[in-house]
Amino acid sequence: MFKTLRLATFASLITLGGFASSASAAELKIVASFSIISDFARNVGGDRVEIATLVGPDGDAHVYEPRPADAAALEGADVVLVNGLEFEGFMSRLIEASGTKASVVEVTKGIEPRKSAEEEHDHEAEETAEAGHDHEKEGHDHGHEGHHHHGEFDPHAWQSIHNAEVYVKNIADSFCEADKAGCATYTANAEAYVGKLGELETEVKAAIETIPADRRTVITSHDAFGYFEHEYGLKFIAPAGISTEAEASAADVAKLIDQVKHDNASAIFLENITSPRLIEQISTETGIKIGGILYSDALSKSDGPASTYIDMFRYNVNTMKAAILGS
């Protein structure tokens, strides 16, 4: 997070970067907070938009530190697209520092957000503590102040294809509002892309159906697949919470290893945005072979296997299926 001095520095340097020249044929200048939203925007906007992406391929928005060029990009933007649900912890201060007059759009508007697993755990723990230790309330409250809060809801809503359709609609609506002359184009592009998402969902469900019900538990680095679990029926266990900022303790890891053995997890996966160290440790201690890399919070680079949202989803499903079934 920025300090006051860094805010002042950003405000003084916003002219150093931003969009290319005004000679571009694009009607709208768009800033997308991270690569997945950028891909949605590109499919909706086509040639009418120029997109600057803050957190690029393989980048981790949970821990991203903005640059002066990011503030410059926001200053020159017509529309800023953010996930919301407290995913981009850096955005509010960056928006303030940039002085942007752009419309800031939370593309998760209208979805039904899922409670974060760690929020539910914390709530249960608090209720237990309060029931057994009312006489220690003062000390309990003091300890709670130091707890790092990642938000009430899981922000990884794009892990549901149905939610991705909502993202696309919100993006199209925001483009129509900012560029009414291009609205027919944005609407047609969005409809065509939603059609592709529907085909993807059919493909994903068919792939999951081939996995036996008793082999649908897997391990990932952080808790990014809750919406996928809810929609498609795989169970995900993760040593870290919804944010990669949270580091699992030795006790957390030991508890997870016990859970893995109890639940008979079928596969374990690295993520493109996280360190492999913890997953490698769990793999060693459980004897479960690492089944590959999943793309959770970011797309791959253009020459990688997950450079678009559709490619990412397809690649993740095929990787999990192959690891679980041993193919």
mmCIF file of C-alpha atoms in Angstrom:
data_model
loop_
_atom_site.group_PDB
_atom_site.id
_atom_site.type_symbol
_atom_site.label_atom_id
_atom_site.label_comp_id
_atom_site.label_asym_id
_atom_site.label_seq_id
_atom_site.Cartn_x
_atom_site.Cartn_y
_atom_site.Cartn_z
ATOM 1 C CA MET A 1 0.000 0.000 0.000
ATOM 2 C CA PHE A 2 1.059 3.529 -0.630
ATOM 3 C CA LYS A 3 2.180 5.925 2.041
ATOM 4 C CA THR A 4 1.266 9.621 1.839
ATOM 5 C CA LEU A 5 4.657 10.492 0.388
ATOM 6 C CA ARG A 6 4.261 7.904 -2.350
ATOM 7 C CA LEU A 7 0.842 9.331 -3.227
ATOM 8 C CA ALA A 8 2.438 12.706 -3.719
ATOM 9 C CA THR A 9 5.139 11.137 -5.875
ATOM 10 C CA PHE A 10 2.532 9.490 -8.081
ATOM 11 C CA ALA A 11 0.611 12.722 -8.448
ATOM 12 C CA SER A 12 3.733 14.481 -9.667
ATOM 13 C CA LEU A 13 4.739 11.753 -12.133
ATOM 14 C CA ILE A 14 1.499 10.856 -13.876
ATOM 15 C CA THR A 15 2.659 12.547 -17.104
ATOM 16 C CA LEU A 16 5.476 10.002 -17.544
ATOM 17 C CA GLY A 17 3.349 7.233 -19.032
ATOM 18 C CA GLY A 18 -0.083 6.239 -20.237
ATOM 19 C CA PHE A 19 -1.589 5.520 -23.618
ATOM 20 C CA ALA A 20 0.088 5.778 -26.978
ATOM 21 C CA SER A 21 -0.494 8.835 -29.129
ATOM 22 C CA SER A 22 -3.903 10.359 -29.767
ATOM 23 C CA ALA A 23 -3.507 9.313 -33.414
ATOM 24 C CA SER A 24 -4.891 5.896 -32.498
ATOM 25 C CA ALA A 25 -8.146 4.975 -34.249
ATOM 26 C CA ALA A 26 -9.594 3.747 -30.954
ATOM 27 C CA GLU A 27 -12.648 5.638 -29.702
ATOM 28 C CA LEU A 28 -12.156 4.657 -26.056
ATOM 29 C CA LYS A 29 -9.107 4.417 -23.837
ATOM 30 C CA ILE A 30 -9.609 1.629 -21.314
ATOM 31 C CA VAL A 31 -7.628 0.649 -18.245
ATOM 32 C CA ALA A 32 -8.163 -2.914 -17.013
ATOM 33 C CA SER A 33 -6.905 -3.801 -13.562
ATOM 34 C CA PHE A 34 -5.613 -7.253 -14.545
ATOM 35 C CA SER A 35 -5.196 -9.549 -17.536
ATOM 36 C CA ILE A 36 -8.457 -11.515 -17.375
ATOM 37 C CA ILE A 37 -10.596 -8.372 -17.394
ATOM 38 C CA SER A 38 -8.399 -7.029 -20.195
ATOM 39 C CA ASP A 39 -9.240 -10.062 -22.334
ATOM 40 C CA PHE A 40 -12.961 -9.579 -21.748
ATOM 41 C CA ALA A 41 -12.620 -5.913 -22.694
ATOM 42 C CA ARG A 42 -10.734 -6.768 -25.874
ATOM 43 C CA ASN A 43 -13.453 -9.176 -26.966
ATOM 44 C CA VAL A 44 -16.178 -6.601 -26.344
ATOM 45 C CA GLY A 45 -14.385 -3.517 -27.626
ATOM 46 C CA GLY A 46 -12.517 -4.840 -30.642
ATOM 47 C CA ASP A 47 -10.833 -2.132 -32.706
ATOM 48 C CA ARG A 48 -12.800 0.661 -31.038
ATOM 49 C CA VAL A 49 -10.851 0.423 -27.777
ATOM 50 C CA GLU A 50 -7.255 0.817 -26.690
ATOM 51 C CA ILE A 51 -6.508 -1.121 -23.513
ATOM 52 C CA ALA A 52 -3.825 -0.618 -20.880
ATOM 53 C CA THR A 53 -3.509 -3.504 -18.416
ATOM 54 C CA LEU A 54 -2.102 -2.774 -14.960
ATOM 55 C CA VAL A 55 -1.339 -6.310 -13.717
ATOM 56 C CA GLY A 56 -0.246 -8.237 -16.776
ATOM 57 C CA PRO A 57 0.185 -11.921 -17.625
ATOM 58 C CA ASP A 58 1.398 -14.112 -14.736
ATOM 59 C CA GLY A 59 1.039 -11.094 -12.420
ATOM 60 C CA ASP A 60 -0.424 -11.256 -8.912
ATOM 61 C CA ALA A 61 -2.954 -8.492 -8.251
ATOM 62 C CA HIS A 62 -3.083 -9.402 -4.543
ATOM 63 C CA VAL A 63 0.422 -8.026 -3.985
ATOM 64 C CA TYR A 64 0.893 -5.693 -6.957
ATOM 65 C CA GLU A 65 2.771 -2.439 -6.366
ATOM 66 C CA PRO A 66 1.646 0.253 -8.859
ATOM 67 C CA ARG A 67 4.093 2.319 -10.916
ATOM 68 C CA PRO A 68 3.953 5.974 -11.976
ATOM 69 C CA ALA A 69 2.983 4.847 -15.492
ATOM 70 C CA ASP A 70 -0.141 3.245 -14.037
ATOM 71 C CA ALA A 71 -1.338 6.555 -12.630
ATOM 72 C CA ALA A 72 -0.668 8.167 -16.011
ATOM 73 C CA ALA A 73 -2.730 5.489 -17.746
ATOM 74 C CA LEU A 74 -5.658 6.128 -15.404
ATOM 75 C CA GLU A 75 -5.412 9.865 -15.942
ATOM 76 C CA GLY A 76 -5.811 9.396 -19.697
ATOM 77 C CA ALA A 77 -8.545 6.753 -19.550
ATOM 78 C CA ASP A 78 -12.216 7.007 -20.458
ATOM 79 C CA VAL A 79 -13.209 3.856 -18.560
ATOM 80 C CA VAL A 80 -11.417 1.977 -15.760
ATOM 81 C CA LEU A 81 -12.464 -1.646 -15.297
ATOM 82 C CA VAL A 82 -11.907 -3.272 -11.905
ATOM 83 C CA ASN A 83 -12.991 -6.591 -10.438
ATOM 84 C CA GLY A 84 -14.097 -5.237 -7.075
ATOM 85 C CA LEU A 85 -14.883 -7.445 -4.076
ATOM 86 C CA GLU A 86 -11.616 -6.133 -2.559
ATOM 87 C CA PHE A 87 -9.508 -8.024 -5.106
ATOM 88 C CA GLU A 88 -7.323 -5.090 -6.156
ATOM 89 C CA GLY A 89 -6.151 -3.671 -2.840
ATOM 90 C CA PHE A 90 -4.065 -1.052 -4.612
ATOM 91 C CA MET A 91 -6.780 0.472 -6.802
ATOM 92 C CA SER A 92 -8.521 3.029 -4.588
ATOM 93 C CA ARG A 93 -5.305 4.834 -3.717
ATOM 94 C CA LEU A 94 -4.079 4.628 -7.306
ATOM 95 C CA ILE A 95 -7.321 6.142 -8.578
ATOM 96 C CA GLU A 96 -7.017 8.934 -6.020
ATOM 97 C CA ALA A 97 -3.393 9.596 -6.921
ATOM 98 C CA SER A 98 -4.105 9.720 -10.660
ATOM 99 C CA GLY A 99 -6.864 12.291 -10.423
ATOM 100 C CA THR A 100 -8.682 10.412 -13.187
ATOM 101 C CA LYS A 101 -12.086 11.592 -14.365
ATOM 102 C CA ALA A 102 -12.785 8.194 -15.970
ATOM 103 C CA SER A 103 -15.808 6.097 -15.156
ATOM 104 C CA VAL A 104 -14.692 3.371 -12.718
ATOM 105 C CA VAL A 105 -16.695 0.186 -13.305
ATOM 106 C CA GLU A 106 -16.812 -2.827 -10.977
ATOM 107 C CA VAL A 107 -17.407 -5.640 -13.429
ATOM 108 C CA THR A 108 -18.681 -8.022 -10.725
ATOM 109 C CA LYS A 109 -21.810 -5.894 -10.249
ATOM 110 C CA GLY A 110 -24.854 -8.148 -10.307
ATOM 111 C CA ILE A 111 -23.180 -11.460 -9.488
ATOM 112 C CA GLU A 112 -23.978 -13.369 -6.317
ATOM 113 C CA PRO A 113 -20.682 -13.243 -4.394
ATOM 114 C CA ARG A 114 -19.650 -16.226 -2.320
ATOM 115 C CA LYS A 115 -18.525 -15.848 1.263
ATOM 116 C CA SER A 116 -14.788 -16.338 1.546
ATOM 117 C CA ALA A 117 -13.810 -19.575 3.264
ATOM 118 C CA GLU A 118 -11.478 -17.742 5.643
ATOM 119 C CA GLU A 119 -14.215 -15.251 6.558
ATOM 120 C CA GLU A 120 -16.553 -18.097 7.502
ATOM 121 C CA HIS A 121 -13.750 -19.758 9.475
ATOM 122 C CA ASP A 122 -12.943 -16.520 11.318
ATOM 123 C CA HIS A 123 -16.617 -15.965 12.128
ATOM 124 C CA GLU A 124 -16.986 -19.476 13.542
ATOM 125 C CA ALA A 125 -13.790 -19.078 15.561
ATOM 126 C CA GLU A 126 -14.995 -15.773 16.991
ATOM 127 C CA GLU A 127 -18.352 -17.266 18.007
ATOM 128 C CA THR A 128 -16.571 -20.144 19.753
ATOM 129 C CA ALA A 129 -14.192 -17.804 21.533
ATOM 130 C CA GLU A 130 -16.979 -15.477 22.638
ATOM 131 C CA ALA A 131 -19.059 -18.378 23.961
ATOM 132 C CA GLY A 132 -16.208 -19.747 26.051
ATOM 133 C CA HIS A 133 -14.363 -16.601 27.035
ATOM 134 C CA ASP A 134 -16.851 -13.775 27.548
ATOM 135 C CA HIS A 135 -14.927 -12.740 30.653
ATOM 136 C CA GLU A 136 -11.831 -12.170 28.464
ATOM 137 C CA LYS A 137 -13.658 -9.977 25.950
ATOM 138 C CA GLU A 138 -11.324 -7.039 26.287
ATOM 139 C CA GLY A 139 -8.260 -9.133 25.489
ATOM 140 C CA HIS A 140 -10.097 -10.889 22.665
ATOM 141 C CA ASP A 141 -11.035 -7.588 21.010
ATOM 142 C CA HIS A 142 -7.503 -6.348 21.240
ATOM 143 C CA GLY A 143 -6.209 -9.424 19.425
ATOM 144 C CA HIS A 144 -8.845 -9.122 16.706
ATOM 145 C CA GLU A 145 -7.639 -5.638 15.782
ATOM 146 C CA GLY A 146 -4.391 -7.098 14.526
ATOM 147 C CA HIS A 147 -6.077 -9.698 12.307
ATOM 148 C CA HIS A 148 -5.432 -9.191 8.577
ATOM 149 C CA HIS A 149 -8.825 -9.021 6.869
ATOM 150 C CA HIS A 150 -9.062 -10.132 3.244
ATOM 151 C CA GLY A 151 -12.704 -9.234 2.722
ATOM 152 C CA GLU A 152 -16.069 -10.759 3.375
ATOM 153 C CA PHE A 153 -16.445 -12.223 -0.112
ATOM 154 C CA ASP A 154 -14.330 -14.357 -2.402
ATOM 155 C CA PRO A 155 -13.292 -12.048 -5.276
ATOM 156 C CA HIS A 156 -12.355 -14.789 -7.786
ATOM 157 C CA ALA A 157 -15.776 -14.700 -9.439
ATOM 158 C CA TRP A 158 -14.399 -15.232 -12.958
ATOM 159 C CA GLN A 159 -13.833 -18.895 -12.050
ATOM 160 C CA SER A 160 -17.520 -19.366 -12.922
ATOM 161 C CA ILE A 161 -18.304 -19.040 -16.636
ATOM 162 C CA HIS A 162 -21.783 -17.781 -15.741
ATOM 163 C CA ASN A 163 -20.133 -14.946 -13.812
ATOM 164 C CA ALA A 164 -17.839 -14.243 -16.765
ATOM 165 C CA GLU A 165 -20.986 -13.572 -18.798
ATOM 166 C CA VAL A 166 -21.974 -10.949 -16.208
ATOM 167 C CA TYR A 167 -18.508 -9.373 -16.463
ATOM 168 C CA VAL A 168 -18.938 -9.128 -20.236
ATOM 169 C CA LYS A 169 -22.389 -7.537 -19.982
ATOM 170 C CA ASN A 170 -21.138 -4.951 -17.489
ATOM 171 C CA ILE A 171 -18.196 -4.123 -19.734
ATOM 172 C CA ALA A 172 -20.439 -3.752 -22.786
ATOM 173 C CA ASP A 173 -22.816 -1.493 -20.854
ATOM 174 C CA SER A 174 -19.953 0.711 -19.692
ATOM 175 C CA PHE A 175 -18.568 1.017 -23.230
ATOM 176 C CA CYS A 176 -22.026 1.903 -24.564
ATOM 177 C CA GLU A 177 -22.354 4.597 -21.919
ATOM 178 C CA ALA A 178 -18.973 6.107 -22.814
ATOM 179 C CA ASP A 179 -19.256 5.707 -26.603
ATOM 180 C CA LYS A 180 -22.887 5.658 -27.699
ATOM 181 C CA ALA A 181 -21.934 5.664 -31.381
ATOM 182 C CA GLY A 182 -20.234 2.316 -30.923
ATOM 183 C CA CYS A 183 -22.922 0.695 -28.782
ATOM 184 C CA ALA A 184 -24.252 -1.584 -31.537
ATOM 185 C CA THR A 185 -20.736 -2.904 -32.105
ATOM 186 C CA TYR A 186 -20.093 -3.491 -28.409
ATOM 187 C CA THR A 187 -23.441 -5.236 -27.972
ATOM 188 C CA ALA A 188 -22.909 -7.505 -30.978
ATOM 189 C CA ASN A 189 -19.376 -8.359 -29.875
ATOM 190 C CA ALA A 190 -20.555 -9.152 -26.356
ATOM 191 C CA GLU A 191 -23.344 -11.395 -27.625
ATOM 192 C CA ALA A 192 -20.947 -13.290 -29.895
ATOM 193 C CA TYR A 193 -18.458 -13.757 -27.078
ATOM 194 C CA VAL A 194 -21.124 -14.911 -24.613
ATOM 195 C CA GLY A 195 -22.049 -17.526 -27.206
ATOM 196 C CA LYS A 196 -18.465 -18.797 -27.116
ATOM 197 C CA LEU A 197 -18.602 -18.871 -23.314
ATOM 198 C CA GLY A 198 -21.732 -21.013 -23.499
ATOM 199 C CA GLU A 199 -19.909 -23.497 -25.719
ATOM 200 C CA LEU A 200 -17.005 -23.488 -23.262
ATOM 201 C CA GLU A 201 -19.307 -24.275 -20.350
ATOM 202 C CA THR A 202 -20.763 -27.277 -22.180
ATOM 203 C CA GLU A 203 -17.228 -28.521 -22.833
ATOM 204 C CA VAL A 204 -16.162 -28.009 -19.203
ATOM 205 C CA LYS A 205 -19.152 -29.869 -17.770
ATOM 206 C CA ALA A 206 -18.575 -32.783 -20.151
ATOM 207 C CA ALA A 207 -14.931 -33.004 -19.059
ATOM 208 C CA ILE A 208 -15.789 -32.951 -15.352
ATOM 209 C CA GLU A 209 -18.378 -35.698 -15.880
ATOM 210 C CA THR A 210 -15.575 -38.060 -16.920
ATOM 211 C CA ILE A 211 -13.938 -37.730 -13.470
ATOM 212 C CA PRO A 212 -15.292 -40.216 -10.888
ATOM 213 C CA ALA A 213 -17.093 -38.506 -8.008
ATOM 214 C CA ASP A 214 -14.721 -39.987 -5.414
ATOM 215 C CA ARG A 215 -11.666 -38.523 -7.180
ATOM 216 C CA ARG A 216 -12.731 -34.910 -7.399
ATOM 217 C CA THR A 217 -10.634 -33.439 -4.568
ATOM 218 C CA VAL A 218 -7.500 -31.504 -5.562
ATOM 219 C CA ILE A 219 -4.983 -29.174 -3.906
ATOM 220 C CA THR A 220 -3.964 -25.702 -5.119
ATOM 221 C CA SER A 221 -1.731 -22.964 -3.732
ATOM 222 C CA HIS A 222 -4.376 -20.469 -2.608
ATOM 223 C CA ASP A 223 -8.145 -20.440 -2.330
ATOM 224 C CA ALA A 224 -8.920 -19.121 -5.817
ATOM 225 C CA PHE A 225 -11.309 -21.790 -7.116
ATOM 226 C CA GLY A 226 -14.340 -21.518 -4.825
ATOM 227 C CA TYR A 227 -16.654 -20.446 -7.647
ATOM 228 C CA PHE A 228 -15.342 -23.256 -9.846
ATOM 229 C CA GLU A 229 -16.023 -25.723 -7.038
ATOM 230 C CA HIS A 230 -19.578 -24.444 -6.617
ATOM 231 C CA GLU A 231 -20.366 -24.541 -10.342
ATOM 232 C CA TYR A 232 -18.599 -27.678 -11.521
ATOM 233 C CA GLY A 233 -18.267 -30.054 -8.590
ATOM 234 C CA LEU A 234 -14.544 -30.339 -7.925
ATOM 235 C CA LYS A 235 -13.389 -29.800 -4.339
ATOM 236 C CA PHE A 236 -10.340 -27.582 -3.815
ATOM 237 C CA ILE A 237 -8.088 -27.588 -0.742
ATOM 238 C CA ALA A 238 -5.557 -24.771 -0.342
ATOM 239 C CA PRO A 239 -2.921 -23.960 2.316
ATOM 240 C CA ALA A 240 -3.425 -20.197 1.830
ATOM 241 C CA GLY A 241 -6.625 -18.158 1.893
ATOM 242 C CA ILE A 242 -8.225 -16.086 -0.857
ATOM 243 C CA SER A 243 -5.228 -13.737 -0.971
ATOM 244 C CA THR A 244 -1.668 -14.784 -1.776
ATOM 245 C CA GLU A 245 -0.564 -12.248 0.859
ATOM 246 C CA ALA A 246 -1.539 -14.765 3.539
ATOM 247 C CA GLU A 247 1.242 -17.183 4.429
ATOM 248 C CA ALA A 248 0.295 -20.567 5.817
ATOM 249 C CA SER A 249 1.804 -21.415 9.205
ATOM 250 C CA ALA A 250 3.432 -24.741 10.009
ATOM 251 C CA ALA A 251 0.271 -25.683 11.908
ATOM 252 C CA ASP A 252 -1.860 -24.776 8.875
ATOM 253 C CA VAL A 253 0.275 -26.964 6.638
ATOM 254 C CA ALA A 254 0.173 -29.884 9.078
ATOM 255 C CA LYS A 255 -3.611 -29.595 9.313
ATOM 256 C CA LEU A 256 -3.926 -29.461 5.545
ATOM 257 C CA ILE A 257 -1.752 -32.560 5.106
ATOM 258 C CA ASP A 258 -4.042 -34.431 7.510
ATOM 259 C CA GLN A 259 -7.059 -33.202 5.556
ATOM 260 C CA VAL A 260 -5.496 -34.267 2.259
ATOM 261 C CA LYS A 261 -4.989 -37.780 3.572
ATOM 262 C CA HIS A 262 -8.504 -37.923 5.044
ATOM 263 C CA ASP A 263 -10.182 -36.611 1.865
ATOM 264 C CA ASN A 264 -8.052 -38.789 -0.415
ATOM 265 C CA ALA A 265 -7.008 -35.907 -2.682
ATOM 266 C CA SER A 266 -6.291 -37.044 -6.225
ATOM 267 C CA ALA A 267 -3.889 -34.373 -7.469
ATOM 268 C CA ILE A 268 -1.928 -31.300 -6.462
ATOM 269 C CA PHE A 269 -1.225 -28.241 -8.586
ATOM 270 C CA LEU A 270 1.029 -25.217 -8.697
ATOM 271 C CA GLU A 271 -0.360 -21.834 -9.732
ATOM 272 C CA ASN A 272 1.198 -19.439 -12.206
ATOM 273 C CA ILE A 273 1.148 -16.550 -9.712
ATOM 274 C CA THR A 274 2.516 -18.259 -6.581
ATOM 275 C CA SER A 275 5.782 -19.695 -5.317
ATOM 276 C CA PRO A 276 6.021 -23.486 -5.745
ATOM 277 C CA ARG A 277 7.766 -24.032 -2.388
ATOM 278 C CA LEU A 278 4.740 -24.824 -0.235
ATOM 279 C CA ILE A 279 3.046 -27.051 -2.807
ATOM 280 C CA GLU A 280 6.288 -28.943 -3.333
ATOM 281 C CA GLN A 281 6.508 -29.518 0.438
ATOM 282 C CA ILE A 282 2.940 -30.833 0.578
ATOM 283 C CA SER A 283 3.597 -33.047 -2.436
ATOM 284 C CA THR A 284 6.660 -34.525 -0.751
ATOM 285 C CA GLU A 285 4.886 -35.169 2.555
ATOM 286 C CA THR A 286 1.732 -36.663 1.035
ATOM 287 C CA GLY A 287 3.289 -38.546 -1.866
ATOM 288 C CA ILE A 288 0.886 -36.891 -4.322
ATOM 289 C CA LYS A 289 2.613 -36.009 -7.575
ATOM 290 C CA ILE A 290 2.353 -32.415 -8.816
ATOM 291 C CA GLY A 291 -0.034 -32.493 -11.768
ATOM 292 C CA GLY A 292 0.965 -29.246 -13.447
ATOM 293 C CA ILE A 293 0.314 -25.510 -13.263
ATOM 294 C CA LEU A 294 -3.128 -23.928 -13.063
ATOM 295 C CA TYR A 295 -3.837 -20.353 -14.132
ATOM 296 C CA SER A 296 -5.855 -18.812 -11.332
ATOM 297 C CA ASP A 297 -5.633 -15.011 -11.110
ATOM 298 C CA ALA A 298 -3.846 -14.170 -14.354
ATOM 299 C CA LEU A 299 -3.514 -15.295 -17.942
ATOM 300 C CA SER A 300 -0.286 -16.608 -19.424
ATOM 301 C CA LYS A 301 1.903 -14.607 -21.774
ATOM 302 C CA SER A 302 0.872 -14.634 -25.433
ATOM 303 C CA ASP A 303 3.051 -17.638 -26.230
ATOM 304 C CA GLY A 304 1.715 -19.632 -23.263
ATOM 305 C CA PRO A 305 -1.193 -22.079 -23.029
ATOM 306 C CA ALA A 306 -3.635 -19.684 -21.321
ATOM 307 C CA SER A 307 -3.317 -16.332 -23.055
ATOM 308 C CA THR A 308 -7.098 -15.795 -23.223
ATOM 309 C CA TYR A 309 -9.857 -16.476 -20.714
ATOM 310 C CA ILE A 310 -11.314 -19.275 -22.830
ATOM 311 C CA ASP A 311 -7.884 -20.860 -23.311
ATOM 312 C CA MET A 312 -7.211 -20.510 -19.568
ATOM 313 C CA PHE A 313 -10.407 -22.234 -18.540
ATOM 314 C CA ARG A 314 -9.980 -25.023 -21.080
ATOM 315 C CA TYR A 315 -6.323 -25.534 -20.140
ATOM 316 C CA ASN A 316 -7.088 -25.678 -16.398
ATOM 317 C CA VAL A 317 -9.853 -28.244 -16.849
ATOM 318 C CA ASN A 318 -7.795 -30.416 -19.174
ATOM 319 C CA THR A 319 -4.788 -30.226 -16.829
ATOM 320 C CA MET A 320 -6.856 -31.282 -13.827
ATOM 321 C CA LYS A 321 -8.581 -34.049 -15.730
ATOM 322 C CA ALA A 322 -5.290 -35.448 -17.045
ATOM 323 C CA ALA A 323 -3.635 -35.394 -13.613
ATOM 324 C CA ILE A 324 -6.583 -37.002 -11.832
ATOM 325 C CA LEU A 325 -7.159 -39.714 -14.411
ATOM 326 C CA GLY A 326 -3.456 -40.267 -15.056
ATOM 327 C CA SER A 327 -3.727 -39.553 -18.778
#
